[in-house]
Short mmCIF file of C-alpha atoms in Angstrom, two decimals:
data_model
loop_
_atom_site.label_atom_id
_atom_site.label_comp_id
_atom_site.label_asym_id
_atom_site.label_seq_id
_atom_site.Cartn_x
_atom_site.Cartn_y
_atom_site.Cartn_z
CA MET A 19 -3.22 -28.90 12.04
CA ALA A 20 -2.24 -27.61 15.31
CA LEU A 21 -0.73 -24.13 15.76
CA GLU A 22 2.49 -25.27 17.14
CA ASP A 23 3.06 -27.54 14.04
CA LYS A 24 2.23 -24.70 11.69
CA MET A 25 4.33 -22.01 13.28
CA SER A 26 7.37 -23.86 14.95
CA LEU A 27 10.35 -21.69 15.41
CA SER A 28 13.58 -22.55 13.75
CA GLY A 29 16.52 -23.68 15.88
CA ASP A 30 18.17 -20.22 15.90
CA ALA A 31 15.04 -18.50 17.16
CA LYS A 32 14.47 -21.26 19.95
CA SER A 33 18.01 -20.80 21.11
CA GLY A 34 17.27 -17.05 21.47
CA ASP A 35 19.28 -15.86 18.47
CA THR A 36 16.67 -13.88 16.49
CA THR A 37 19.11 -11.81 14.16
CA ASN A 38 19.11 -14.59 11.46
CA VAL A 39 15.90 -16.58 11.55
CA LYS A 40 15.52 -19.20 8.95
CA LEU A 41 12.12 -20.07 8.12
CA THR A 42 10.87 -23.52 8.08
CA TRP A 43 8.90 -24.83 5.16
CA SER A 44 5.63 -24.43 7.16
CA GLU A 45 6.52 -20.94 8.26
CA PHE A 46 7.54 -19.95 4.79
CA ASN A 47 4.27 -21.36 3.41
CA PHE A 48 2.40 -19.30 6.23
CA VAL A 49 4.14 -16.02 5.39
CA MET A 50 3.51 -16.54 1.66
CA CYS A 51 -0.06 -17.19 2.34
CA CYS A 52 -0.47 -13.88 4.16
CA CYS A 53 1.41 -12.27 1.32
CA MET A 54 -1.24 -13.61 -1.08
CA ALA A 55 -3.90 -11.82 0.99
CA ASN A 56 -2.12 -8.65 0.18
CA LEU A 57 -1.97 -9.68 -3.56
CA ALA A 58 -5.72 -9.98 -3.60
CA THR A 59 -6.19 -6.57 -2.15
CA SER A 60 -3.91 -4.78 -4.47
CA TYR A 61 -5.23 -6.52 -7.63
CA SER A 62 -8.67 -5.49 -6.63
CA VAL A 63 -7.74 -1.89 -6.15
CA ALA A 64 -5.33 -1.37 -9.02
CA ALA A 65 -7.31 -3.04 -11.62
CA ALA A 66 -9.77 -0.07 -11.68
CA PHE A 67 -7.12 2.78 -12.14
CA PRO A 68 -6.35 2.65 -15.83
CA ILE A 69 -9.90 2.01 -17.11
CA VAL A 70 -12.37 3.87 -14.79
CA PRO A 71 -11.14 7.39 -16.08
CA LEU A 72 -11.51 6.33 -19.77
CA TRP A 73 -14.77 4.45 -19.15
CA ALA A 74 -16.19 7.44 -17.36
CA ALA A 75 -15.22 9.87 -20.10
CA GLU A 76 -16.93 7.56 -22.54
CA LYS A 77 -20.12 7.37 -20.57
CA GLY A 78 -20.11 11.17 -19.81
CA ILE A 79 -19.72 10.46 -15.97
CA SER A 80 -18.20 13.23 -14.00
CA ASP A 81 -14.52 13.41 -12.88
CA VAL A 82 -15.71 13.53 -9.13
CA THR A 83 -17.71 10.33 -9.66
CA ALA A 84 -14.79 8.62 -11.44
CA GLY A 85 -12.56 9.58 -8.54
CA SER A 86 -15.18 8.46 -6.01
CA ILE A 87 -15.19 5.04 -7.76
CA LEU A 88 -11.42 4.85 -7.49
CA GLY A 89 -11.34 6.07 -3.94
CA ALA A 90 -14.32 4.04 -2.53
CA PRO A 91 -12.35 0.99 -1.42
CA SER A 92 -9.86 3.07 0.42
CA LEU A 93 -12.38 5.19 2.13
CA SER A 94 -14.26 2.20 3.50
CA TYR A 95 -10.83 0.78 4.45
CA LEU A 96 -10.05 3.97 6.36
CA ILE A 97 -13.34 3.91 8.21
CA THR A 98 -13.16 0.21 9.13
CA SER A 99 -9.49 -0.28 9.83
CA PRO A 100 -9.53 1.11 13.32
CA ILE A 101 -12.49 -1.24 14.22
CA PHE A 102 -10.71 -4.23 12.92
CA GLY A 103 -7.48 -3.16 14.56
CA VAL A 104 -9.11 -3.18 17.90
CA LEU A 105 -11.18 -6.36 17.33
CA LEU A 106 -7.90 -8.22 16.56
CA ILE A 107 -7.07 -7.86 20.23
CA LYS A 108 -9.74 -10.59 20.83
CA CYS A 109 -10.84 -12.00 17.44
CA PRO A 110 -8.73 -14.59 15.76
CA CYS A 111 -6.71 -13.38 12.83
CA ARG A 112 -7.40 -16.36 10.67
CA LEU A 113 -11.14 -15.75 10.88
CA LEU A 114 -10.84 -12.18 9.76
CA ILE A 115 -8.46 -12.88 6.96
CA LEU A 116 -10.92 -15.49 5.45
CA TYR A 117 -13.99 -13.30 5.82
CA GLY A 118 -12.06 -10.33 4.41
CA ILE A 119 -10.95 -12.38 1.23
CA ALA A 120 -14.51 -13.53 0.74
CA ALA A 121 -15.81 -9.97 0.92
CA ILE A 122 -13.23 -9.08 -1.80
CA ILE A 123 -14.66 -11.81 -3.96
CA LEU A 124 -18.19 -10.45 -3.44
CA GLY A 125 -17.19 -6.96 -4.33
CA ASN A 126 -15.37 -7.94 -7.53
CA ALA A 127 -18.43 -9.95 -8.66
CA MET A 128 -20.74 -7.04 -8.09
CA PHE A 129 -18.43 -4.66 -9.93
CA ALA A 130 -18.34 -7.02 -12.85
CA ALA A 131 -22.21 -7.21 -12.76
CA CYS A 132 -23.13 -3.56 -12.20
CA GLU A 133 -23.16 -0.60 -14.67
CA ASN A 134 -24.85 2.00 -12.49
CA PRO A 135 -22.23 4.27 -10.79
CA ALA A 136 -23.91 4.22 -7.41
CA LEU A 137 -24.00 0.50 -7.49
CA ILE A 138 -20.26 0.45 -8.54
CA ILE A 139 -19.23 2.55 -5.65
CA ILE A 140 -21.12 0.32 -3.36
CA SER A 141 -19.25 -2.82 -4.77
CA ARG A 142 -16.07 -1.07 -4.31
CA SER A 143 -16.82 -0.10 -0.73
CA ILE A 144 -17.42 -3.87 0.01
CA THR A 145 -14.04 -4.65 -1.54
CA GLY A 146 -12.47 -2.07 0.66
CA ILE A 147 -13.99 -3.59 3.75
CA GLY A 148 -12.68 -6.85 2.66
CA ASN A 149 -9.26 -5.39 1.95
CA ALA A 150 -9.04 -3.83 5.49
CA GLY A 151 -10.10 -7.07 7.29
CA SER A 152 -7.67 -9.38 5.32
CA GLU A 153 -4.67 -7.15 5.14
CA ILE A 154 -4.81 -5.75 8.65
CA ALA A 155 -5.25 -9.36 10.18
CA ALA A 156 -2.46 -10.65 8.14
CA MET A 157 -0.09 -7.75 9.00
CA THR A 158 -1.00 -8.32 12.77
CA LEU A 159 -0.49 -12.06 12.70
CA VAL A 160 2.83 -11.79 11.07
CA SER A 161 3.98 -8.94 13.36
CA ARG A 162 3.29 -11.16 16.22
CA ARG A 163 5.08 -14.03 14.89
CA PHE A 164 8.18 -12.28 13.52
CA PRO A 165 8.51 -9.17 15.92
CA GLN A 166 12.23 -8.83 15.42
CA HIS A 167 12.07 -8.83 11.62
CA ILE A 168 8.97 -6.65 11.03
CA GLY A 169 10.84 -4.66 8.24
CA LYS A 170 11.86 -7.72 6.19
CA ILE A 171 8.56 -9.48 6.50
CA MET A 172 6.74 -6.28 5.71
CA SER A 173 8.85 -5.78 2.68
CA TRP A 174 7.61 -9.25 1.48
CA PHE A 175 4.12 -7.86 1.98
CA GLU A 176 5.09 -4.92 -0.15
CA VAL A 177 6.45 -7.14 -2.93
CA ALA A 178 2.91 -8.89 -3.12
CA GLN A 179 1.34 -5.44 -3.20
CA GLY A 180 3.71 -4.47 -6.02
CA LEU A 181 2.87 -7.69 -7.97
CA GLY A 182 -0.75 -6.89 -7.64
CA TRP A 183 -0.10 -3.36 -9.03
CA MET A 184 2.18 -4.63 -11.71
CA ILE A 185 -0.40 -7.35 -13.08
CA ALA A 186 -3.62 -5.65 -12.52
CA PRO A 187 -3.12 -2.32 -14.50
CA THR A 188 -1.33 -4.04 -17.45
CA LEU A 189 -4.06 -6.68 -17.66
CA ALA A 190 -7.02 -4.28 -17.25
CA GLY A 191 -5.78 -1.87 -19.71
CA ALA A 192 -5.05 -4.60 -22.29
CA LEU A 193 -8.56 -6.16 -21.85
CA TYR A 194 -10.28 -2.70 -22.04
CA GLU A 195 -8.33 -1.90 -25.26
CA HIS A 196 -9.15 -5.23 -26.99
CA LEU A 197 -12.63 -6.04 -25.60
CA GLY A 198 -14.12 -2.56 -25.75
CA THR A 199 -15.96 -0.39 -23.28
CA ASP A 200 -18.52 -2.83 -21.76
CA LEU A 201 -16.92 -6.17 -21.76
CA GLY A 202 -13.41 -4.89 -21.26
CA PHE A 203 -14.69 -2.92 -18.19
CA GLN A 204 -16.15 -6.06 -16.60
CA ALA A 205 -13.39 -8.74 -17.45
CA PRO A 206 -10.53 -7.77 -15.15
CA PHE A 207 -12.90 -8.17 -12.28
CA VAL A 208 -14.21 -11.63 -13.56
CA LEU A 209 -10.40 -12.57 -13.58
CA GLY A 210 -10.21 -11.12 -10.04
CA VAL A 211 -12.98 -13.34 -8.76
CA ILE A 212 -11.40 -16.37 -10.13
CA LEU A 213 -7.82 -15.30 -8.63
CA VAL A 214 -9.08 -14.20 -5.30
CA SER A 215 -11.07 -17.39 -4.83
CA ALA A 216 -7.93 -19.52 -5.32
CA ILE A 217 -6.31 -17.37 -2.66
CA LEU A 218 -9.25 -18.01 -0.35
CA VAL A 219 -8.82 -21.78 -0.71
CA TYR A 220 -5.08 -21.55 -0.18
CA ALA A 221 -5.54 -19.42 3.03
CA TYR A 222 -8.10 -21.79 4.38
CA TYR A 223 -5.85 -24.66 4.44
CA ILE A 224 -2.57 -22.91 5.32
CA ILE A 225 -3.40 -20.21 7.88
CA PRO A 226 -3.57 -21.76 11.37
CA ASN A 227 -6.10 -21.12 14.01
CA ASP A 228 -5.22 -18.57 16.47
CA HIS A 229 -6.94 -17.06 19.52
CA GLY A 230 -5.12 -13.83 19.79
CA ILE A 231 -2.47 -12.86 22.32
CA GLU A 232 -2.72 -12.29 25.94
CA VAL A 233 0.28 -10.67 27.59
CA GLU A 234 0.54 -11.31 31.33
CA ASP A 235 1.86 -7.76 32.30
CA GLU A 236 -0.61 -5.92 29.90
CA PRO A 237 -3.99 -7.46 30.54
CA SER A 238 -6.81 -6.67 28.29
CA GLU A 239 -9.23 -4.37 29.90
CA GLY A 240 -12.04 -4.44 27.28
CA LEU A 241 -12.87 -2.87 24.06
CA ILE A 242 -13.24 0.74 25.35
CA SER A 243 -9.78 0.64 26.98
CA GLU A 244 -8.23 -0.68 23.92
CA LEU A 245 -9.80 2.10 21.79
CA ALA A 246 -8.39 4.68 24.43
CA ALA A 247 -5.02 2.86 23.98
CA MET A 248 -5.06 3.10 20.31
CA VAL A 249 -5.83 6.86 20.42
CA GLY A 250 -2.98 7.02 22.97
CA MET A 251 -0.44 5.97 20.24
CA LEU A 252 -0.78 9.37 18.78
CA ARG A 253 0.58 10.99 21.98
CA SER A 254 3.92 10.39 20.40
CA PRO A 255 4.73 13.29 18.23
CA ALA A 256 7.15 11.18 16.21
CA LEU A 257 4.53 8.77 15.38
CA ALA A 258 1.98 11.25 14.35
CA VAL A 259 4.60 13.04 12.06
CA THR A 260 5.52 9.82 10.40
CA SER A 261 1.74 9.08 9.85
CA LEU A 262 1.08 12.55 8.52
CA VAL A 263 4.06 12.25 5.93
CA LEU A 264 2.84 8.78 4.99
CA LEU A 265 -0.61 10.15 4.45
CA ILE A 266 0.38 13.17 2.30
CA TRP A 267 2.68 10.76 0.15
CA SER A 268 -0.14 8.35 -0.32
CA ILE A 269 -2.34 11.15 -1.54
CA THR A 270 0.33 12.18 -4.03
CA VAL A 271 1.00 8.80 -5.53
CA ASN A 272 -2.61 8.01 -5.86
CA SER A 273 -3.33 11.27 -7.47
CA VAL A 274 -0.60 10.50 -10.11
CA PHE A 275 -1.93 7.09 -10.70
CA ALA A 276 -5.56 8.43 -11.15
CA THR A 277 -4.59 10.88 -13.71
CA VAL A 278 -1.60 9.63 -15.57
CA VAL A 279 -3.52 7.59 -18.17
CA GLU A 280 -6.12 10.23 -19.43
CA ASN A 281 -3.57 13.04 -19.19
CA THR A 282 -0.74 11.50 -21.04
CA GLY A 283 -2.87 10.60 -23.99
CA MET A 284 -1.48 7.02 -24.02
CA GLY A 285 -4.62 4.92 -23.86
CA ALA A 286 -5.69 2.30 -21.42
CA GLU A 287 -3.01 -0.23 -22.46
CA LYS A 288 -0.08 2.06 -22.49
CA GLY A 289 -1.05 3.87 -19.55
CA GLY A 290 -1.55 0.64 -17.52
CA GLU A 291 2.07 -0.20 -18.51
CA LEU A 292 3.28 3.16 -17.03
CA ILE A 293 1.73 2.19 -13.65
CA THR A 294 3.18 -1.40 -13.98
CA LEU A 295 6.66 0.17 -14.35
CA THR A 296 6.14 1.92 -11.02
CA SER A 297 5.26 -1.44 -9.45
CA ILE A 298 8.22 -3.19 -10.86
CA MET A 299 10.60 -0.80 -9.38
CA TYR A 300 8.65 -0.92 -6.05
CA ILE A 301 9.15 -4.63 -6.05
CA PHE A 302 13.01 -4.25 -6.31
CA VAL A 303 13.56 -1.46 -3.94
CA GLY A 304 10.96 -2.31 -1.27
CA PRO A 305 12.72 -5.47 0.00
CA TRP A 306 16.11 -3.78 0.24
CA ALA A 307 14.56 -0.81 2.17
CA GLY A 308 12.90 -3.35 4.56
CA TRP A 309 16.16 -5.24 5.00
CA VAL A 310 18.01 -1.94 6.01
CA ALA A 311 15.23 -1.02 8.33
CA ASP A 312 15.75 -4.19 10.19
CA GLU A 313 19.49 -4.76 9.77
CA TYR A 314 20.30 -1.33 11.27
CA ASP A 315 17.44 -1.29 13.65
CA GLY A 316 15.86 1.81 12.15
CA LYS A 317 19.05 3.84 12.13
CA TYR A 318 18.41 4.86 8.46
CA ASN A 319 14.60 4.88 8.25
CA ARG A 320 14.52 8.70 8.36
CA ILE A 321 17.15 8.92 5.66
CA MET A 322 15.31 6.59 3.29
CA ILE A 323 12.09 8.34 3.81
CA THR A 324 13.53 11.68 3.27
CA ALA A 325 15.46 10.56 -0.01
CA GLY A 326 12.30 9.20 -1.42
CA LEU A 327 10.38 12.44 -0.75
CA VAL A 328 13.32 14.59 -2.32
CA LEU A 329 13.41 12.47 -5.44
CA GLY A 330 9.63 12.22 -5.62
CA THR A 331 9.29 16.00 -5.52
CA CYS A 332 11.75 16.23 -8.54
CA ILE A 333 9.83 13.75 -10.46
CA LEU A 334 6.47 15.42 -9.70
CA LEU A 335 7.97 18.66 -11.11
CA LEU A 336 9.26 16.89 -14.25
CA VAL A 337 6.26 14.73 -14.95
CA GLY A 338 3.78 17.74 -15.56
CA PRO A 339 6.11 19.33 -16.59
CA SER A 340 5.97 22.03 -13.97
CA PRO A 341 5.60 25.67 -15.34
CA LEU A 342 8.51 26.41 -12.94
CA LEU A 343 10.73 24.47 -15.32
CA SER A 344 9.58 26.00 -18.60
CA SER A 345 12.17 28.76 -18.50
CA VAL A 346 15.11 26.44 -17.88
CA TRP A 347 14.23 23.26 -19.69
CA ALA A 348 12.69 23.33 -23.09
CA PRO A 349 14.16 20.63 -25.28
CA HIS A 350 11.43 20.79 -27.94
CA PRO A 351 9.63 23.86 -29.29
CA VAL A 352 7.18 25.55 -27.03
CA LEU A 353 3.58 24.50 -27.76
CA SER A 354 0.75 26.92 -28.07
CA GLY A 355 -2.27 25.97 -25.74
CA ILE A 356 -2.90 22.46 -24.66
CA GLU A 357 -2.77 19.68 -26.97
CA VAL A 358 -3.34 15.79 -26.29
CA THR A 359 -2.61 13.10 -28.77
CA HIS A 360 -3.38 9.47 -28.51
CA ASP A 361 -0.25 8.50 -30.54
CA SER A 362 1.66 5.65 -28.68
CA ASP A 363 4.95 6.88 -29.53
CA ALA A 364 4.77 10.49 -28.56
CA MET A 365 2.45 12.70 -26.68
CA HIS A 366 1.81 16.33 -25.79
CA LEU A 367 1.09 17.17 -22.15
CA HIS A 368 -0.47 20.04 -20.38
CA GLY A 369 2.61 22.08 -20.69
CA PRO A 370 5.38 23.64 -22.77
CA VAL A 371 7.39 20.27 -23.16
CA ARG A 372 6.74 17.42 -25.41
CA PHE A 373 7.80 14.02 -23.88
CA GLY A 374 8.23 10.66 -25.58
CA TRP A 375 6.83 7.48 -23.98
CA TRP A 376 10.20 6.34 -22.72
CA THR A 377 11.01 9.47 -20.97
CA TYR A 378 7.65 9.34 -19.16
CA ALA A 379 8.38 5.54 -18.37
CA VAL A 380 11.66 6.42 -16.89
CA LEU A 381 9.97 9.00 -14.48
CA MET A 382 7.28 6.54 -13.50
CA THR A 383 9.93 3.94 -12.79
CA LEU A 384 11.84 6.33 -10.53
CA LEU A 385 8.47 7.01 -8.88
CA GLY A 386 8.30 3.41 -7.95
CA SER A 387 11.56 3.56 -6.17
CA CYS A 388 10.39 6.71 -4.17
CA GLU A 389 7.34 4.92 -3.16
CA ALA A 390 9.35 2.02 -1.76
CA LEU A 391 11.82 4.25 -0.03
CA VAL A 392 8.89 6.23 1.80
CA THR A 393 6.63 3.22 2.45
CA ALA A 394 8.78 0.30 3.26
CA PRO A 395 10.55 1.99 6.38
CA SER A 396 7.61 3.74 7.64
CA TYR A 397 5.85 0.72 9.54
CA PRO A 398 9.22 0.00 11.27
CA GLN A 399 9.61 3.60 12.03
CA MET A 400 6.06 3.79 13.54
CA VAL A 401 6.92 0.60 15.68
CA ILE A 402 9.84 2.36 17.11
CA TYR A 403 7.80 5.48 18.29
CA CYS A 404 4.68 3.53 19.24
CA LYS A 405 4.06 4.11 23.05
CA LEU A 406 2.26 0.74 23.52
CA GLY A 407 3.84 -2.63 24.21
CA ALA A 408 2.95 -6.17 22.97
CA SER A 409 -0.80 -5.21 22.53
CA ALA A 410 0.09 -2.69 19.88
CA ALA A 411 0.24 -5.03 16.79
CA GLY A 412 -3.13 -4.98 15.80
CA PRO A 413 -3.99 -1.16 16.48
CA LEU A 414 -0.51 -0.23 14.86
CA SER A 415 -1.23 -2.30 11.75
CA ALA A 416 -4.63 -0.60 11.57
CA LEU A 417 -3.02 2.82 11.88
CA PHE A 418 -0.38 2.24 9.18
CA SER A 419 -2.88 0.55 6.74
CA GLY A 420 -5.55 3.08 7.42
CA THR A 421 -3.22 6.01 6.90
CA TRP A 422 -2.16 4.69 3.52
CA SER A 423 -5.69 3.94 2.50
CA GLY A 424 -6.70 7.46 3.43
CA GLY A 425 -4.36 8.66 0.75
CA GLU A 426 -5.81 6.01 -1.63
CA ALA A 427 -9.45 7.37 -0.86
CA VAL A 428 -8.49 11.02 -1.15
CA GLY A 429 -5.69 10.86 -3.75
CA PRO A 430 -7.85 10.16 -6.85
CA VAL A 431 -10.36 12.78 -6.25
CA VAL A 432 -7.67 15.37 -5.38
CA GLY A 433 -5.86 14.51 -8.59
CA MET A 434 -8.74 14.78 -10.87
CA VAL A 435 -9.99 18.04 -9.21
CA LEU A 436 -6.40 19.56 -9.55
CA VAL A 437 -6.30 18.65 -13.20
CA ASP A 438 -9.72 19.86 -13.87
CA HIS A 439 -9.27 23.27 -12.32
CA TYR A 440 -5.61 23.81 -12.95
CA GLY A 441 -4.31 21.49 -15.74
CA TYR A 442 -2.03 18.55 -15.37
CA ALA A 443 1.15 20.51 -15.23
CA MET A 444 0.03 23.00 -12.33
CA GLY A 445 -1.82 20.02 -10.64
CA THR A 446 1.48 17.94 -10.33
CA THR A 447 3.34 21.21 -9.19
CA ILE A 448 0.85 21.71 -6.37
CA LEU A 449 1.51 17.87 -5.35
CA ALA A 450 5.19 18.49 -5.43
CA MET A 451 4.82 21.47 -3.06
CA GLY A 452 3.03 19.10 -0.54
CA THR A 453 5.94 16.68 -0.82
CA SER A 454 8.52 19.36 -0.44
CA MET A 455 6.81 20.37 2.84
CA CYS A 456 7.12 16.80 4.06
CA VAL A 457 10.82 16.99 3.21
CA ALA A 458 11.14 19.98 5.38
CA VAL A 459 9.38 18.28 8.16
CA MET A 460 11.61 15.25 8.06
CA LEU A 461 14.71 17.29 8.00
CA VAL A 462 13.71 19.62 10.98
CA PHE A 463 11.71 17.40 13.33
CA PRO A 464 13.91 16.03 16.15
CA PHE A 465 13.20 12.36 15.96
CA GLU A 466 14.41 11.02 19.34
CA ARG A 467 14.11 7.27 19.99
CA PRO A 468 12.03 6.63 23.13
CA GLU A 469 13.45 4.73 26.06
CA GLY A 470 12.28 1.15 26.44
CA ASP A 471 12.08 0.45 22.76
CA LEU A 472 14.14 -2.67 22.94
CA LYS A 473 11.98 -3.86 26.05
CA LYS A 474 8.87 -3.32 23.66
CA LYS A 475 10.54 -5.61 21.01
CA GLU A 476 11.21 -8.30 23.72
CA ASP A 477 7.46 -7.82 24.86
CA LEU A 478 6.46 -8.66 21.25
CA LYS A 479 8.81 -11.51 21.20
CA SER A 480 7.46 -12.97 24.44
CA SER A 481 3.94 -12.51 23.16
CA ALA A 482 4.74 -14.52 20.02
CA ASP A 483 6.38 -17.35 22.16
CA CYS A 484 3.09 -17.26 24.28
CA LEU A 485 1.16 -17.91 21.00
CA LEU A 486 3.51 -20.77 19.92
CA GLU A 487 3.23 -22.41 23.36
CA GLY A 488 -0.54 -22.25 23.36
CA LYS A 489 -0.72 -19.62 26.11
CA GLY A 490 -2.87 -17.29 24.20
CA GLY A 491 -6.46 -16.62 25.14
#
């Protein structure tokens, strides 16, 4: 089917009114298919979090190796995302999406078949490469197609990510609890092969052929020039600050995800439910944050990001709980030493306060809202301060995704090392110190909107129209 048929603009968009674009069925189907690519990536990453720490403990594998298994997809994502971002200047997005999803299937299949930690790390790295290709290509294609509604469409992507993080940990934890160490470790990824294969078929028939976007006033000058342009994006201090805050937040959240199951003594099933609660709240808050980012043209992005960081810092202090709070909050008798119980209704944490499951569930649910408030406005915020024009969609998508994946790669290792050396309570306190520094930066840094921002949006709109009219290369 021709690209024009697949991606035709609605009447409002054709007439020049892009404030309220109503998607046609083919457009909606196209966006949902790109969202499913994000669902495939998040499921493949999230399925490992509730079971790898427990599996490693039972097999006598070190915390560093377990953290490397959890972080391998994100590390390979981080390494390959700049390459994919530049290649998308010329390469068709559809091709990269399909090959990326196929790589995810291969990685999941290898994970299910391997028992050696080194081979598992290799399989997770392949998954990460597939994640980078499919996710960045989908984000680039949608950014080009809906340049005036990046926040809203990106929030749909975040919902798909949240669904993956909601389904995978619960399913993986339950299978691990009921099927045992070996079969329960493999089963979530066998199901992942089936799920992602269905998404591959869906994408093959729905995503249209595309040939990139050539903008008349910004001709492509080759791969080296595009690499230089991508590096040039960081010349904007506001863009660099936003990226740094996103990176630190990603490290923090993924540190919590990697350590919450083992250090709450809840077991794989209950621990997976805690991560699921975070994703549920993320799904609810993410679309709202994206809508605000678009509706008010980025006016409240800084406020939302700062609010998420402040609330997140408070949660990190409570979740340990931090030794800083022991003198002012001790609702239960102080425990002597460190005790961990696997009772599903109550638990002892690395600290002086005893929590019930519901208290911890509330904290993790609130953490999901913080994650949405920080993440959803970050991409629109980066678009505002990007110094490139219409050619920025691919590199900027790679920068955003690569930044988050950098945290996913480092976070699990950081979390496990902190817990191993300082204990869970002090480890989460150190993470809270990092987010509090981010709060200070967001409050103090002078975010000044660059001149010509509206022109850049019009450039992106023009480039999308070129694609629809078949003017692309």
